[in-house]
Phi, psi and omega in degrees: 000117156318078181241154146268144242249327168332324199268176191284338185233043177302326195279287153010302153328282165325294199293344166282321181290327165326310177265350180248043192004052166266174193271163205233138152257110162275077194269138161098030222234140184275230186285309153239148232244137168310149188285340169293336171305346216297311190275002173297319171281325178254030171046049211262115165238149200231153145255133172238091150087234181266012192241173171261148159201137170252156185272107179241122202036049183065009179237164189284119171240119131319109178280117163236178207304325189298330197296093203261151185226113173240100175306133128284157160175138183299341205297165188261331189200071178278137219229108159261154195288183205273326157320281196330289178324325187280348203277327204220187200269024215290140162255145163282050217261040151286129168265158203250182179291293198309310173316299168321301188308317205265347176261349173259325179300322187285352178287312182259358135297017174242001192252328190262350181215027181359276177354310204266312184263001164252009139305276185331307174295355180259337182284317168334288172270025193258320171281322150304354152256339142327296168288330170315300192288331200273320191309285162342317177289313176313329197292265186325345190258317205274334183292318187303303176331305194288329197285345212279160185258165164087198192261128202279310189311325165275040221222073192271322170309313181295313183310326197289301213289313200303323188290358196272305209279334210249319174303283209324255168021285183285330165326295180328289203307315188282358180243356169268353158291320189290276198324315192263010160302300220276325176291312147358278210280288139029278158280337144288322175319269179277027180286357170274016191230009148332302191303316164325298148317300156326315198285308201287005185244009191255326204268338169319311160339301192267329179290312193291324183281335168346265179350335198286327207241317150171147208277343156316300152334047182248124159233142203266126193299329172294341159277332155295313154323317185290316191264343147331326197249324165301296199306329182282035190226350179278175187306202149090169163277149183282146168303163163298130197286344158299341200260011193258153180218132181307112190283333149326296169319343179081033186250160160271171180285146194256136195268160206258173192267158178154000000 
């Protein structure tokens, strides 16, 4: 459910969703928030008999379990009191330059180098799993510790068991120094294609500025993604990435394929 907090029968809304556990969307919302939301937000759920209920505009509303709450608001870097704040989630989906960058670099490195970018993703989880095990073996060293009884030194199960976890430990450790070799060596591999990315996070840049000139001129960043990832899939070769040059710099510009 859709609601603006703006319309006449917002709050009505509200009070339904509450009872019928649906998910709730709040759009468009400034700084401050209605005060009815308060217990909602803080989640004051009361028992009457088997039922749930919250104080919703000064009345008992049946609470059900099912019931999801997601705020919106356009503001880019909105400041609610700290109550609030300690109250929810904030997420951010403004997008940034680096978030942008990092996401036309894996595009075109996944069109120019298949290999290379289904190599990272396995090294990704291969190091992510890594730490999970490494975590674990400590986990295992501090329990032996903790559990054990008596003189720890004269403890040949524990001692035997601690060098078996601490050989585990160290293999781990030795194999995430290698994977960020391998990661390494990786990354000059593909730092030439930075450039690349850059262009297409420059032209977003610009594309996004439109709206300044007339709010017709708005384009959705999922259709520029999109067609971004089309232009690297038409025919032809690409220049080589030494041969692309800054047209600041007084170089041409690297021509586009087709």
């Amino acid at each position: 459910v859709t609601v603006r907090m703006g319309d006449k029968k917002a709050l009505e809304r509200i009070a339904m969703a509450l009872s019928f556990g649906e998910t709730l969307i709040l759009q468009d919302l400034g700084e401050e928030l209605d005060s009815a939301l308060d217990a909602v937000l803080r989640r004051a759920v009361l028992k009457r008999g088997r039922s749930d209920v919250v104080i919703f505009r000064g009345k008992e509303v049946e609470y059900n379990r099912s019931f999801r709450l997601y705020l919106q608001t356009r503001l880019q870097n909105p400041h609610y009191r700290p109550e609030v704040a300690a109250q929810v989630t904030m997420v951010n989906f403004a997008v940034t330059e680096a978030c942008l960058h990092q996401q036309l670099l894996s595009l075109v490195i996944f069109q120019e180098r298949p290999e290379l970018a289904a190599q990272s993703d396995e090294l990704f989880d291969e190091q992510l799993q890594a730490k999970v095990r490494l975590k674990e073996v400590e986990d295992q060293i501090l329990e032996a510790i903790s559990s054990a009884e008596g003189d720890l030194l004269a403890n040949t199960t524990l001692i035997e068991g601690l060098e078996r976890t601490k050989a585990t430990g160290s293999e781990i450790t030795a194999r995430q120094e290698e994977i960020a070799r391998v990661e390494a060596g990786m990354k000059v591999a593909l730092d030439t294609y930075h450039q690349v990315a850059s262009r297409g996070v420059s032209l977003w840049l610009v594309l996004d500025s439109l709206w300044r000139l007339n709010h017709l001129y708005r384009f959705s960043l999922v259709h520029f993604i999109d067609a971004f990832s089309a232009g690297l899939k038409l025919d032809g070769d690409p220049p080589p990435p030494s041969a692309i040059k800054s047209p600041i710099s007084g170089g041409a510009t690297a021509p586009t394929r087709g």
